[in-house]
Amino acid sequence: MSAASTSRRATIDDVARSAGVSRQTVSRAINDKPEIDPATRQHVLQVARAMDYRPSRFARGMVSQGVTTVGLVIADVLNPFFPEVVSGVMEAADKRGWQVTVHSTGHATERESSVADTVAEHVDACVAFMIDPVAVERIRASGIPLVLLNHEAPPPSVGGVRIDFESGIRQAVGHLTARGHTRIAMLDDRANSDALLPDTRHGLFLRVAAEHALPVDEAWVLPAENSLDGGAEAMDRLLAALPGATAVVAYNDLIAIGAMRRALARGLSVPGDCAFVGCDGLMLGRLVDPPLTTLHIDKEQLGRAAVRQVEALMSGDRPEEAVIVPDLVIRASS
């Protein structure tokens, strides 16, 4: 295998396979460690040169020589959810004397691979919101410690911090049914809507609605763009298609607030005519009128948990997956 035979940058795993040795042997050869046969070292280095292999900072052993740099990959710098995650990662990293670089994919899955290549080459470890398996594999194969955020099944040797949305959806639907609502709709993120996947918020909502014997099916889940305007537009469609709905569970607070403002603008009372529950726990939800009921996710706790996992991976351990459970914060919108 040569550099010309692939469109992506060669990884340490590629070199190991081509040379017929282990990842550890490649690392020892590149870092000129004594515990390797000279002939094997020469063979590995020849293969690495032929493949134009460029080891990451972590693979070159530079972590111990300077400040540790953690690359944080997020989906959207403009979404208020992510700055709080960044704050948690930076706070925890700063206590360890580490620095953090932030990279955004702009919610574009096709950009994840190029971001992955940049991160793998220039940082010592990575914390990432990523869904593209190719991008994830590029970072993992580079040899740097990788922690995935809100990823359902992290690959071997990869850390993970997951948000327990099942608990959150159960809290939201339970709260609304306790208030007497039986016709509950959902506004889901258009880019992440898939009822066939049981752990998406879409799939979880339908499952929990069925457990409560609610007359809710696929028609009661409407897709929305992930923004205030997207929530407003989706609310117009919901009122046209489901005039009997008395409550809305939204994918996140941005969609919920956009929908609630549109409902108020059209003369509905909140929560009298329609109640709203969001998800994220953004500061913005406290400032709207009426204040938004939400499933609060401790985003700084999420960031701190991710840094602890990075620290464990850098020490050679495989940490247990961390789980963040949302807390229902009841306000006047429901």
Short mmCIF file of C-alpha atoms in Angstrom, two decimals, residues 47-304:
data_model
loop_
_atom_site.label_atom_id
_atom_site.label_comp_id
_atom_site.label_asym_id
_atom_site.label_seq_id
_atom_site.Cartn_x
_atom_site.Cartn_y
_atom_site.Cartn_z
CA VAL A 47 7.52 1.19 4.91
CA ALA A 48 6.55 4.39 6.75
CA ARG A 49 8.55 6.52 4.31
CA ALA A 50 7.06 4.73 1.29
CA MET A 51 3.56 5.43 2.62
CA ASP A 52 4.39 9.05 3.50
CA TYR A 53 3.29 8.31 7.05
CA ARG A 54 3.28 11.40 9.26
CA PRO A 55 2.86 10.40 12.90
CA SER A 56 0.74 12.50 15.22
CA ARG A 57 2.25 14.49 18.09
CA PHE A 58 1.06 11.78 20.47
CA ALA A 59 2.61 8.99 18.39
CA ARG A 60 5.93 10.90 18.30
CA GLY A 61 5.98 11.02 22.08
CA MET A 62 5.76 14.83 22.19
CA VAL A 63 3.18 14.88 24.98
CA SER A 64 5.86 14.50 27.62
CA GLN A 65 8.03 17.18 25.98
CA GLY A 66 5.61 20.11 26.14
CA VAL A 67 2.09 21.29 26.86
CA THR A 68 -0.60 18.72 26.12
CA THR A 69 -3.03 19.95 23.47
CA VAL A 70 -6.58 18.59 23.29
CA GLY A 71 -8.58 19.07 20.10
CA LEU A 72 -12.30 19.62 20.74
CA VAL A 73 -14.55 18.97 17.73
CA ILE A 74 -18.07 20.44 17.94
CA ALA A 75 -20.89 20.67 15.45
CA ASP A 76 -21.81 24.36 15.61
CA VAL A 77 -20.11 27.33 17.29
CA LEU A 78 -23.34 29.37 17.02
CA ASN A 79 -25.55 26.87 18.87
CA PRO A 80 -25.61 27.97 22.56
CA PHE A 81 -25.34 24.33 23.65
CA PHE A 82 -21.75 23.93 22.53
CA PRO A 83 -20.05 26.93 24.22
CA GLU A 84 -21.04 25.47 27.60
CA VAL A 85 -19.43 22.15 26.63
CA VAL A 86 -16.32 24.05 25.53
CA SER A 87 -16.29 25.82 28.89
CA GLY A 88 -16.36 22.50 30.76
CA VAL A 89 -13.55 21.02 28.68
CA MET A 90 -11.40 24.14 29.01
CA GLU A 91 -11.93 24.40 32.75
CA ALA A 92 -10.92 20.78 33.33
CA ALA A 93 -8.00 21.00 30.88
CA ASP A 94 -6.69 24.19 32.46
CA LYS A 95 -6.50 22.50 35.86
CA ARG A 96 -4.15 19.96 34.28
CA GLY A 97 -2.04 22.56 32.51
CA TRP A 98 -3.39 21.52 29.10
CA GLN A 99 -4.51 23.72 26.23
CA VAL A 100 -7.59 23.25 24.04
CA THR A 101 -8.13 23.98 20.34
CA VAL A 102 -11.72 24.11 19.07
CA HIS A 103 -12.77 22.84 15.63
CA SER A 104 -16.27 23.04 14.11
CA THR A 105 -17.82 20.77 11.49
CA GLY A 106 -20.76 23.11 10.92
CA HIS A 107 -23.22 20.19 11.24
CA ALA A 108 -21.75 18.87 7.96
CA THR A 109 -20.98 15.16 8.18
CA GLU A 110 -18.94 15.41 4.99
CA ARG A 111 -16.55 17.83 6.74
CA GLU A 112 -15.80 15.48 9.61
CA SER A 113 -13.06 13.56 7.75
CA SER A 114 -11.08 16.68 6.86
CA VAL A 115 -11.41 17.97 10.42
CA ALA A 116 -10.33 14.54 11.68
CA ASP A 117 -7.14 14.66 9.60
CA THR A 118 -6.26 18.12 10.93
CA VAL A 119 -6.92 17.15 14.52
CA ALA A 120 -5.04 13.84 14.33
CA GLU A 121 -1.90 15.56 13.10
CA HIS A 122 -1.78 18.56 15.41
CA VAL A 123 -3.08 17.55 18.85
CA ASP A 124 -2.23 15.05 21.56
CA ALA A 125 -5.80 13.91 22.22
CA CYS A 126 -9.28 14.54 20.85
CA VAL A 127 -12.76 15.04 22.31
CA ALA A 128 -15.39 15.03 19.57
CA PHE A 129 -19.04 15.18 18.61
CA MET A 130 -18.76 12.99 15.50
CA ILE A 131 -21.06 10.54 13.72
CA ASP A 132 -19.11 9.68 10.55
CA PRO A 133 -17.46 6.27 11.19
CA VAL A 134 -14.73 7.03 8.63
CA ALA A 135 -13.76 10.23 10.45
CA VAL A 136 -13.82 8.46 13.81
CA GLU A 137 -11.57 5.71 12.47
CA ARG A 138 -9.07 8.22 11.07
CA ILE A 139 -8.57 9.76 14.50
CA ARG A 140 -8.55 6.41 16.30
CA ALA A 141 -6.03 4.90 13.88
CA SER A 142 -3.67 7.85 14.30
CA GLY A 143 -2.96 6.59 17.80
CA ILE A 144 -4.07 9.66 19.77
CA PRO A 145 -6.52 9.19 22.65
CA LEU A 146 -10.09 9.81 21.45
CA VAL A 147 -13.25 10.43 23.47
CA LEU A 148 -16.60 10.58 21.64
CA LEU A 149 -19.44 12.65 23.04
CA ASN A 150 -23.01 11.36 22.79
CA HIS A 151 -21.98 8.46 20.55
CA GLU A 152 -23.98 5.28 21.11
CA ALA A 153 -21.25 2.69 20.48
CA PRO A 154 -17.67 3.96 20.72
CA PRO A 155 -15.16 1.67 18.93
CA PRO A 156 -12.60 -0.33 20.91
CA SER A 157 -9.93 1.78 22.66
CA VAL A 158 -12.14 4.89 22.41
CA GLY A 159 -13.65 6.66 25.42
CA GLY A 160 -17.23 7.87 25.54
CA VAL A 161 -19.55 10.27 27.36
CA ARG A 162 -23.24 9.62 26.64
CA ILE A 163 -26.35 11.63 27.42
CA ASP A 164 -29.19 9.45 28.73
CA PHE A 165 -31.97 10.81 26.54
CA GLU A 166 -34.22 7.87 27.38
CA SER A 167 -34.41 9.05 30.97
CA GLY A 168 -35.01 12.59 29.76
CA ILE A 169 -37.85 11.70 27.39
CA ARG A 170 -39.48 9.60 30.11
CA GLN A 171 -39.35 12.57 32.48
CA ALA A 172 -40.81 14.94 29.87
CA VAL A 173 -43.70 12.69 28.79
CA GLY A 174 -44.40 11.67 32.39
CA HIS A 175 -44.61 15.31 33.44
CA LEU A 176 -47.01 16.21 30.62
CA THR A 177 -49.29 13.21 31.16
CA ALA A 178 -49.39 14.02 34.88
CA ARG A 179 -50.68 17.46 33.87
CA GLY A 180 -53.48 15.77 31.90
CA HIS A 181 -52.05 15.91 28.38
CA THR A 182 -52.85 12.96 26.10
CA ARG A 183 -52.23 14.50 22.66
CA ILE A 184 -48.53 15.28 22.71
CA ALA A 185 -46.57 16.12 19.56
CA MET A 186 -42.82 16.21 19.00
CA LEU A 187 -40.72 18.64 16.95
CA ASP A 188 -37.58 16.72 16.01
CA ASP A 189 -34.31 17.88 14.47
CA ARG A 190 -34.66 17.26 10.75
CA ALA A 191 -31.00 16.21 10.43
CA ASN A 192 -31.23 13.61 13.22
CA SER A 193 -34.76 12.27 12.80
CA ASP A 194 -34.93 8.49 12.43
CA ALA A 195 -37.62 6.50 14.23
CA LEU A 196 -36.04 3.23 13.11
CA LEU A 197 -33.10 3.87 15.45
CA PRO A 198 -34.39 3.15 18.96
CA ASP A 199 -32.01 5.52 20.76
CA THR A 200 -32.78 8.68 18.77
CA ARG A 201 -35.03 11.16 20.51
CA HIS A 202 -37.61 10.44 17.79
CA GLY A 203 -37.62 6.71 18.48
CA LEU A 204 -37.55 7.18 22.25
CA PHE A 205 -40.51 9.56 22.14
CA LEU A 206 -42.67 7.11 20.18
CA ARG A 207 -41.72 4.24 22.49
CA VAL A 208 -42.50 6.19 25.67
CA ALA A 209 -45.76 7.51 24.18
CA ALA A 210 -46.81 3.92 23.46
CA GLU A 211 -45.99 2.92 27.04
CA HIS A 212 -48.35 5.67 28.23
CA ALA A 213 -51.04 4.45 25.77
CA LEU A 214 -51.11 7.85 24.08
CA PRO A 215 -52.84 8.14 20.67
CA VAL A 216 -49.55 9.21 19.10
CA ASP A 217 -47.85 7.80 16.01
CA GLU A 218 -45.40 8.89 13.29
CA ALA A 219 -47.75 11.69 12.20
CA TRP A 220 -47.25 13.33 15.59
CA VAL A 221 -43.50 13.80 15.02
CA LEU A 222 -42.68 16.73 12.74
CA PRO A 223 -39.16 17.54 11.51
CA ALA A 224 -37.71 20.99 12.12
CA GLU A 225 -34.58 22.87 11.20
CA ASN A 226 -32.33 23.18 14.25
CA SER A 227 -32.94 26.87 14.96
CA LEU A 228 -35.45 29.37 16.37
CA ASP A 229 -36.85 29.99 12.88
CA GLY A 230 -36.99 26.25 12.27
CA GLY A 231 -39.07 25.78 15.41
CA ALA A 232 -41.45 28.56 14.36
CA GLU A 233 -41.94 27.13 10.87
CA ALA A 234 -42.50 23.64 12.27
CA MET A 235 -45.10 25.01 14.69
CA ASP A 236 -47.07 26.43 11.77
CA ARG A 237 -47.11 22.97 10.19
CA LEU A 238 -48.04 21.33 13.48
CA LEU A 239 -51.02 23.64 14.03
CA ALA A 240 -52.25 22.91 10.49
CA ALA A 241 -51.80 19.15 10.71
CA LEU A 242 -52.51 18.48 14.39
CA PRO A 243 -54.89 21.15 15.74
CA GLY A 244 -55.78 18.85 18.63
CA ALA A 245 -52.24 18.76 20.07
CA THR A 246 -52.07 20.28 23.55
CA ALA A 247 -48.37 19.80 24.28
CA VAL A 248 -45.06 19.74 22.43
CA VAL A 249 -41.80 18.00 23.28
CA ALA A 250 -38.99 19.55 21.25
CA TYR A 251 -35.61 18.14 20.21
CA ASN A 252 -33.87 21.03 21.92
CA ASP A 253 -34.48 24.42 23.50
CA LEU A 254 -33.90 26.41 20.29
CA ILE A 255 -36.67 24.57 18.46
CA ALA A 256 -38.95 24.70 21.52
CA ILE A 257 -38.52 28.47 21.97
CA GLY A 258 -39.08 29.17 18.27
CA ALA A 259 -42.26 27.05 18.32
CA MET A 260 -43.54 28.59 21.57
CA ARG A 261 -43.03 32.15 20.29
CA ARG A 262 -44.91 31.32 17.10
CA ALA A 263 -47.78 29.81 19.11
CA LEU A 264 -48.02 32.98 21.21
CA ALA A 265 -47.87 35.17 18.09
CA ARG A 266 -50.83 33.26 16.67
CA GLY A 267 -52.92 33.97 19.75
CA LEU A 268 -52.52 30.72 21.68
CA SER A 269 -51.93 30.77 25.41
CA VAL A 270 -48.98 28.90 26.92
CA PRO A 271 -49.43 26.55 28.67
CA GLY A 272 -53.24 26.89 28.55
CA ASP A 273 -53.69 25.98 24.88
CA CYS A 274 -50.33 24.30 24.35
CA ALA A 275 -47.52 23.38 26.73
CA PHE A 276 -43.88 23.19 25.70
CA VAL A 277 -40.87 21.17 26.93
CA GLY A 278 -37.39 21.65 25.48
CA CYS A 279 -34.12 19.84 25.93
CA ASP A 280 -30.63 21.22 26.73
CA GLY A 281 -31.19 23.65 29.59
CA LEU A 282 -29.91 26.76 27.81
CA MET A 283 -29.76 30.07 29.68
CA LEU A 284 -32.04 31.44 26.95
CA GLY A 285 -34.87 29.29 28.27
CA ARG A 286 -34.95 31.27 31.51
CA LEU A 287 -35.23 34.59 29.68
CA VAL A 288 -38.23 33.94 27.43
CA ASP A 289 -41.80 34.59 28.59
CA PRO A 290 -43.10 32.23 29.78
CA PRO A 291 -39.84 30.58 30.92
CA LEU A 292 -39.26 27.23 29.22
CA THR A 293 -39.60 23.86 30.91
CA THR A 294 -36.57 21.88 29.81
CA LEU A 295 -34.52 18.74 30.23
CA HIS A 296 -31.37 20.32 31.63
CA ILE A 297 -28.10 18.72 30.54
CA ASP A 298 -25.09 19.68 32.65
CA LYS A 299 -22.83 20.54 29.73
CA GLU A 300 -19.89 21.56 31.89
CA GLN A 301 -20.11 18.21 33.70
CA LEU A 302 -20.07 16.56 30.28
CA GLY A 303 -16.89 18.44 29.37
CA ARG A 304 -15.19 17.57 32.64
#
